[in-house]
mmCIF file of C-alpha atoms in Angstrom:
data_model
loop_
_atom_site.group_PDB
_atom_site.id
_atom_site.type_symbol
_atom_site.label_atom_id
_atom_site.label_comp_id
_atom_site.label_asym_id
_atom_site.label_seq_id
_atom_site.Cartn_x
_atom_site.Cartn_y
_atom_site.Cartn_z
ATOM 1 C CA MET I 1 0.000 0.000 0.000
ATOM 2 C CA THR I 2 1.568 3.305 -1.091
ATOM 3 C CA GLN I 3 -1.022 5.796 0.069
ATOM 4 C CA ILE I 4 0.211 9.374 0.289
ATOM 5 C CA LYS I 5 -0.265 10.700 3.814
ATOM 6 C CA SER I 6 -1.305 14.233 4.676
ATOM 7 C CA ASP I 7 1.166 16.448 6.520
ATOM 8 C CA LYS I 8 -0.221 18.410 9.479
ATOM 9 C CA ASN I 9 2.262 21.202 8.739
ATOM 10 C CA PHE I 10 1.378 21.372 5.066
ATOM 11 C CA PRO I 11 0.215 24.912 4.209
ATOM 12 C CA THR I 12 -3.403 25.669 3.442
ATOM 13 C CA ILE I 13 -3.668 27.667 0.228
ATOM 14 C CA GLN I 14 -6.884 29.294 -0.888
ATOM 15 C CA ASN I 15 -7.802 29.543 -4.587
ATOM 16 C CA LEU I 16 -5.604 26.747 -5.840
ATOM 17 C CA PRO I 17 -5.535 26.166 -9.607
ATOM 18 C CA LYS I 18 -7.998 23.501 -10.663
ATOM 19 C CA HIS I 19 -5.776 22.541 -13.593
ATOM 20 C CA LEU I 20 -2.010 22.911 -13.461
ATOM 21 C CA GLY I 21 0.314 22.372 -16.429
ATOM 22 C CA ILE I 22 4.054 21.783 -16.053
ATOM 23 C CA ILE I 23 6.653 22.125 -18.809
ATOM 24 C CA MET I 24 9.379 19.983 -17.261
ATOM 25 C CA ASP I 25 12.521 21.445 -18.799
ATOM 26 C CA GLY I 26 16.206 21.263 -17.927
ATOM 27 C CA ASN I 27 16.907 17.557 -17.460
ATOM 28 C CA GLY I 28 19.668 17.503 -20.066
ATOM 29 C CA ARG I 29 21.427 20.576 -18.706
ATOM 30 C CA TRP I 30 21.153 19.213 -15.170
ATOM 31 C CA ALA I 31 22.893 16.013 -16.267
ATOM 32 C CA LYS I 32 25.562 17.885 -18.243
ATOM 33 C CA LEU I 33 26.478 19.967 -15.194
ATOM 34 C CA ARG I 34 27.228 16.678 -13.434
ATOM 35 C CA GLY I 35 29.181 15.184 -16.305
ATOM 36 C CA LYS I 36 26.447 12.611 -16.933
ATOM 37 C CA ARG I 37 24.517 11.452 -19.993
ATOM 38 C CA ARG I 38 21.182 13.133 -20.759
ATOM 39 C CA ILE I 39 19.214 10.018 -19.805
ATOM 40 C CA PHE I 40 20.560 10.428 -16.262
ATOM 41 C CA GLY I 41 18.827 13.797 -16.143
ATOM 42 C CA HIS I 42 15.590 12.333 -17.477
ATOM 43 C CA GLU I 43 15.670 9.662 -14.761
ATOM 44 C CA ALA I 44 16.084 12.389 -12.146
ATOM 45 C CA GLY I 45 13.203 14.233 -13.788
ATOM 46 C CA VAL I 46 10.936 11.218 -13.312
ATOM 47 C CA LEU I 47 11.664 11.217 -9.582
ATOM 48 C CA LYS I 48 10.839 14.909 -9.427
ATOM 49 C CA ALA I 49 7.584 14.301 -11.304
ATOM 50 C CA ARG I 50 6.612 11.684 -8.735
ATOM 51 C CA GLU I 51 7.255 14.195 -5.930
ATOM 52 C CA LEU I 52 5.066 16.760 -7.673
ATOM 53 C CA VAL I 53 2.240 14.267 -8.142
ATOM 54 C CA GLU I 54 2.386 13.438 -4.433
ATOM 55 C CA THR I 55 2.251 17.121 -3.506
ATOM 56 C CA CYS I 56 -0.725 17.719 -5.816
ATOM 57 C CA VAL I 57 -2.544 14.772 -4.228
ATOM 58 C CA ARG I 58 -1.925 16.207 -0.772
ATOM 59 C CA LEU I 59 -3.127 19.644 -1.892
ATOM 60 C CA ARG I 60 -6.198 18.111 -3.560
ATOM 61 C CA ILE I 61 -5.488 19.813 -6.873
ATOM 62 C CA GLU I 62 -8.036 18.586 -9.396
ATOM 63 C CA ALA I 63 -5.883 18.137 -12.508
ATOM 64 C CA LEU I 64 -2.182 18.024 -13.352
ATOM 65 C CA THR I 65 -0.766 17.838 -16.876
ATOM 66 C CA LEU I 66 2.916 17.039 -17.393
ATOM 67 C CA TYR I 67 4.584 17.884 -20.713
ATOM 68 C CA ALA I 68 6.888 14.891 -20.999
ATOM 69 C CA PHE I 69 7.672 14.575 -24.727
ATOM 70 C CA SER I 70 6.607 17.000 -27.436
ATOM 71 C CA ALA I 71 5.794 16.266 -31.062
ATOM 72 C CA GLU I 72 9.013 18.091 -31.932
ATOM 73 C CA ASN I 73 11.101 15.905 -29.600
ATOM 74 C CA TRP I 74 11.018 13.127 -32.198
ATOM 75 C CA SER I 75 13.805 15.047 -33.948
ATOM 76 C CA ARG I 76 16.196 14.406 -31.062
ATOM 77 C CA PRO I 77 18.993 11.807 -31.454
ATOM 78 C CA ALA I 78 17.536 8.307 -31.891
ATOM 79 C CA LYS I 79 19.446 6.981 -28.886
ATOM 80 C CA GLU I 80 17.952 9.599 -26.577
ATOM 81 C CA VAL I 81 14.437 9.038 -27.922
ATOM 82 C CA SER I 82 14.778 5.271 -27.470
ATOM 83 C CA GLY I 83 16.022 5.781 -23.923
ATOM 84 C CA LEU I 84 13.065 8.020 -23.131
ATOM 85 C CA MET I 85 10.549 5.516 -24.483
ATOM 86 C CA LYS I 86 12.051 2.781 -22.297
ATOM 87 C CA LEU I 87 12.039 5.149 -19.332
ATOM 88 C CA PHE I 88 8.329 5.839 -19.878
ATOM 89 C CA GLU I 89 7.680 2.078 -19.888
ATOM 90 C CA LYS I 90 9.588 1.538 -16.635
ATOM 91 C CA THR I 91 7.928 4.520 -14.987
ATOM 92 C CA ILE I 92 4.426 3.265 -15.766
ATOM 93 C CA GLU I 93 5.267 -0.179 -14.394
ATOM 94 C CA LYS I 94 6.843 1.247 -11.251
ATOM 95 C CA TYR I 95 4.146 3.734 -10.288
ATOM 96 C CA THR I 96 0.909 1.998 -11.257
ATOM 97 C CA GLY I 97 0.376 0.966 -7.642
ATOM 98 C CA LEU I 98 0.941 4.505 -6.398
ATOM 99 C CA LEU I 99 -1.741 5.870 -8.724
ATOM 100 C CA ILE I 100 -4.230 3.150 -7.828
ATOM 101 C CA ASP I 101 -3.737 3.516 -4.073
ATOM 102 C CA ASN I 102 -4.225 7.279 -4.241
ATOM 103 C CA GLN I 103 -7.223 7.346 -6.590
ATOM 104 C CA VAL I 104 -5.248 9.083 -9.357
ATOM 105 C CA ARG I 105 -6.888 8.900 -12.773
ATOM 106 C CA PHE I 106 -4.339 8.638 -15.588
ATOM 107 C CA LYS I 107 -4.586 9.649 -19.240
ATOM 108 C CA GLN I 108 -2.058 10.124 -22.029
ATOM 109 C CA VAL I 109 -2.494 12.690 -24.790
ATOM 110 C CA GLY I 110 -0.477 12.894 -27.991
ATOM 111 C CA LYS I 111 -0.137 10.774 -31.113
ATOM 112 C CA ARG I 112 -0.026 7.345 -29.501
ATOM 113 C CA THR I 113 0.375 5.428 -32.758
ATOM 114 C CA LEU I 114 3.914 6.799 -33.108
ATOM 115 C CA LEU I 115 4.960 5.276 -29.785
ATOM 116 C CA PRO I 116 6.481 1.788 -29.433
ATOM 117 C CA LYS I 117 3.797 -0.925 -29.337
ATOM 118 C CA ILE I 118 4.732 -2.068 -25.839
ATOM 119 C CA LEU I 119 4.444 1.499 -24.531
ATOM 120 C CA GLN I 120 1.076 1.898 -26.244
ATOM 121 C CA ARG I 121 -0.194 -1.206 -24.437
ATOM 122 C CA LYS I 122 1.102 -0.050 -21.077
ATOM 123 C CA LEU I 123 -0.531 3.353 -21.488
ATOM 124 C CA GLU I 124 -3.847 1.741 -22.431
ATOM 125 C CA GLN I 125 -3.631 -0.575 -19.423
ATOM 126 C CA MET I 126 -2.840 2.294 -17.052
ATOM 127 C CA GLU I 127 -5.788 4.307 -18.365
ATOM 128 C CA ALA I 128 -8.139 1.336 -18.015
ATOM 129 C CA ILE I 129 -6.980 0.417 -14.514
ATOM 130 C CA THR I 130 -7.378 3.974 -13.197
ATOM 131 C CA SER I 131 -10.450 4.997 -15.222
ATOM 132 C CA GLN I 132 -12.811 4.875 -12.235
ATOM 133 C CA ASN I 133 -10.515 6.713 -9.835
ATOM 134 C CA GLU I 134 -11.922 9.964 -8.485
ATOM 135 C CA GLY I 135 -8.827 11.795 -7.265
ATOM 136 C CA LEU I 136 -6.182 13.787 -9.118
ATOM 137 C CA LYS I 137 -6.571 13.714 -12.902
ATOM 138 C CA LEU I 138 -3.009 13.125 -14.102
ATOM 139 C CA THR I 139 -2.404 13.657 -17.811
ATOM 140 C CA LEU I 140 0.907 12.820 -19.452
ATOM 141 C CA ALA I 141 1.586 14.583 -22.753
ATOM 142 C CA ILE I 142 3.769 12.268 -24.857
ATOM 143 C CA GLY I 143 4.189 12.973 -28.570
ATOM 144 C CA TYR I 144 1.851 15.936 -28.081
ATOM 145 C CA GLY I 145 1.857 19.272 -29.882
ATOM 146 C CA ALA I 146 -0.801 21.956 -29.528
ATOM 147 C CA GLN I 147 -0.643 23.043 -33.162
ATOM 148 C CA GLN I 148 -1.107 19.457 -34.318
ATOM 149 C CA ASP I 149 -3.984 19.046 -31.867
ATOM 150 C CA ILE I 150 -5.705 22.164 -33.201
ATOM 151 C CA ILE I 151 -5.280 21.062 -36.822
ATOM 152 C CA GLY I 152 -6.735 17.660 -35.935
ATOM 153 C CA ALA I 153 -9.715 19.346 -34.283
ATOM 154 C CA VAL I 154 -10.349 21.504 -37.365
ATOM 155 C CA LYS I 155 -10.277 18.454 -39.641
ATOM 156 C CA ASN I 156 -12.710 16.546 -37.407
ATOM 157 C CA ILE I 157 -15.080 19.505 -37.211
ATOM 158 C CA ILE I 158 -15.055 19.795 -41.013
ATOM 159 C CA ASP I 159 -15.797 16.072 -41.326
ATOM 160 C CA ASP I 160 -18.668 16.253 -38.828
ATOM 161 C CA SER I 161 -20.046 19.349 -40.535
ATOM 162 C CA ASN I 162 -19.943 17.671 -43.944
ATOM 163 C CA GLN I 163 -21.793 14.681 -42.492
ATOM 164 C CA GLY I 164 -24.461 16.930 -41.001
ATOM 165 C CA LYS I 165 -23.537 16.072 -37.413
ATOM 166 C CA ILE I 166 -23.058 19.730 -36.487
ATOM 167 C CA GLU I 167 -24.334 23.026 -37.875
ATOM 168 C CA ASN I 168 -21.762 25.637 -38.870
ATOM 169 C CA ASP I 169 -23.547 28.205 -36.711
ATOM 170 C CA ALA I 170 -22.987 25.940 -33.707
ATOM 171 C CA ILE I 171 -19.214 26.165 -34.000
ATOM 172 C CA ASP I 172 -17.897 28.313 -31.163
ATOM 173 C CA GLU I 173 -15.116 28.213 -28.565
ATOM 174 C CA SER I 174 -16.943 25.669 -26.435
ATOM 175 C CA LEU I 175 -17.622 23.254 -29.284
ATOM 176 C CA PHE I 176 -14.084 23.609 -30.614
ATOM 177 C CA SER I 177 -12.660 22.788 -27.179
ATOM 178 C CA ASN I 178 -14.611 19.533 -27.190
ATOM 179 C CA TYR I 179 -12.606 18.381 -30.210
ATOM 180 C CA LEU I 180 -9.258 18.892 -28.490
ATOM 181 C CA SER I 181 -7.279 16.327 -26.499
ATOM 182 C CA PHE I 182 -7.865 18.055 -23.164
ATOM 183 C CA ASN I 183 -11.671 18.116 -23.354
ATOM 184 C CA HIS I 184 -11.783 15.865 -20.279
ATOM 185 C CA LEU I 185 -10.214 18.505 -18.020
ATOM 186 C CA PRO I 186 -11.155 21.886 -16.517
ATOM 187 C CA ASN I 187 -9.681 25.062 -17.976
ATOM 188 C CA LEU I 188 -5.921 25.422 -17.613
ATOM 189 C CA ASP I 189 -5.304 27.882 -14.778
ATOM 190 C CA LEU I 190 -1.549 27.891 -14.276
ATOM 191 C CA ILE I 191 1.484 26.869 -16.330
ATOM 192 C CA ILE I 192 4.914 26.469 -14.759
ATOM 193 C CA ARG I 193 7.999 26.139 -16.942
ATOM 194 C CA THR I 194 11.361 25.328 -15.424
ATOM 195 C CA SER I 195 14.950 25.930 -16.664
ATOM 196 C CA GLY I 196 14.731 29.630 -17.532
ATOM 197 C CA GLU I 197 13.181 29.290 -20.982
ATOM 198 C CA THR I 198 10.326 31.757 -21.494
ATOM 199 C CA ARG I 199 8.102 30.192 -24.126
ATOM 200 C CA LEU I 200 5.310 27.610 -24.275
ATOM 201 C CA SER I 201 6.977 25.365 -26.874
ATOM 202 C CA ASN I 202 3.715 24.212 -28.471
ATOM 203 C CA PHE I 203 2.125 23.267 -25.122
ATOM 204 C CA MET I 204 -1.646 23.682 -24.747
ATOM 205 C CA LEU I 205 -1.791 26.872 -26.826
ATOM 206 C CA TRP I 206 -5.597 26.927 -27.044
ATOM 207 C CA GLU I 207 -6.107 26.006 -23.398
ATOM 208 C CA ALA I 208 -3.545 28.593 -22.232
ATOM 209 C CA ALA I 209 -5.646 31.550 -23.434
ATOM 210 C CA TYR I 210 -6.217 32.860 -19.898
ATOM 211 C CA SER I 211 -3.666 30.855 -17.954
ATOM 212 C CA GLU I 212 -1.277 32.423 -15.504
ATOM 213 C CA ILE I 213 2.281 31.549 -16.575
ATOM 214 C CA HIS I 214 5.275 31.264 -14.262
ATOM 215 C CA PHE I 215 8.819 30.857 -15.555
ATOM 216 C CA THR I 216 11.559 29.773 -13.164
ATOM 217 C CA GLU I 217 15.315 29.512 -13.673
ATOM 218 C CA THR I 218 15.344 26.260 -11.697
ATOM 219 C CA LEU I 219 16.199 23.146 -13.700
ATOM 220 C CA TRP I 220 13.448 20.545 -13.418
ATOM 221 C CA PRO I 221 15.338 17.978 -11.278
ATOM 222 C CA ASN I 222 16.125 20.805 -8.809
ATOM 223 C CA PHE I 223 12.517 22.023 -8.555
ATOM 224 C CA GLU I 224 11.625 21.693 -4.874
ATOM 225 C CA GLU I 225 8.316 21.640 -3.050
ATOM 226 C CA GLN I 226 9.001 24.957 -1.309
ATOM 227 C CA GLU I 227 9.331 26.795 -4.622
ATOM 228 C CA PHE I 228 6.183 25.085 -5.887
ATOM 229 C CA ILE I 229 4.242 26.181 -2.815
ATOM 230 C CA GLU I 230 5.457 29.767 -3.224
ATOM 231 C CA ILE I 231 4.289 29.782 -6.848
ATOM 232 C CA LEU I 232 0.866 28.484 -5.788
ATOM 233 C CA GLU I 233 0.614 31.102 -3.045
ATOM 234 C CA ASN I 234 1.378 33.855 -5.562
ATOM 235 C CA PHE I 235 -1.209 32.398 -7.931
ATOM 236 C CA SER I 236 -3.822 32.402 -5.165
ATOM 237 C CA LYS I 237 -3.324 36.156 -4.757
ATOM 238 C CA SER I 238 -3.596 36.958 -8.460
ATOM 239 C CA GLU I 239 -6.677 38.665 -9.867
ATOM 240 C CA ARG I 240 -7.843 36.831 -12.958
ATOM 241 C CA ARG I 241 -9.922 39.167 -15.119
ATOM 242 C CA TYR I 242 -10.378 37.133 -18.328
ATOM 243 C CA GLY I 243 -10.280 40.323 -20.387
ATOM 244 C CA SER I 244 -12.651 42.243 -18.108
ATOM 245 C CA ILE I 245 -11.859 45.101 -15.734
ATOM 246 C CA LYS I 246 -11.914 44.657 -11.974
ATOM 247 C CA LYS I 247 -15.447 45.985 -11.421
ATOM 248 C CA GLU I 248 -16.890 43.651 -14.077
ATOM 249 C CA VAL I 249 -15.194 40.648 -12.487
ATOM 250 C CA GLU I 250 -16.601 41.566 -9.068
ATOM 251 C CA LEU I 251 -20.115 41.915 -10.512
ATOM 252 C CA LYS I 252 -19.888 38.461 -12.113
ATOM 253 C CA LYS I 253 -18.831 36.957 -8.773
ATOM 254 C CA ALA I 254 -21.665 38.668 -6.885
#
């Protein structure tokens, strides 16, 4: 039994994000600073991801999406890509029990057919095993790209329109969102990107329309719980206007 226990000293934070997205960047640089191969950094990144999942469970955050492997990452050296695919397989095997015991519901987004067959099967099994869980919704983006996702949605909407399944006048932001990979999750509230890079790198571009975005210089394997908590506390104090002015937001809340 690997149930995550609550900590009496764990801070209480009001207005937590319902959906948190993490661009886990800096594994390679972290390994290079230690004179190690890049895969060593990715292995350290997996351990850090586990820590973050545990913290999100303790905080009762509704949804967490981890950007693990982008559509563009296929252009990396074949040896690194192969090592990452094997690491994904091992990670799923190792942490299935943790997700089950803590009611975590798992889903993978991205072009699954490009992944190794054995990894495809393991992802399908993990999704099936955790499909009835009612805790944290953990989504792993592997082989995912927001631009590709949007293009796929457009094509499917055109097909459904041509078949008379939807009326053109019915196409709006809400309907379009239903054709995207993240239609099973609440709106994306906060994105954190580690390693000092200040771009989204094709991550959830549609869903990020009104997201708060935090960039940190910290390399992903060095990202500690204390920094995470501080980011969440700052988020809880932010005033999210969604294009309105303060008075309009207050009226909508009233």
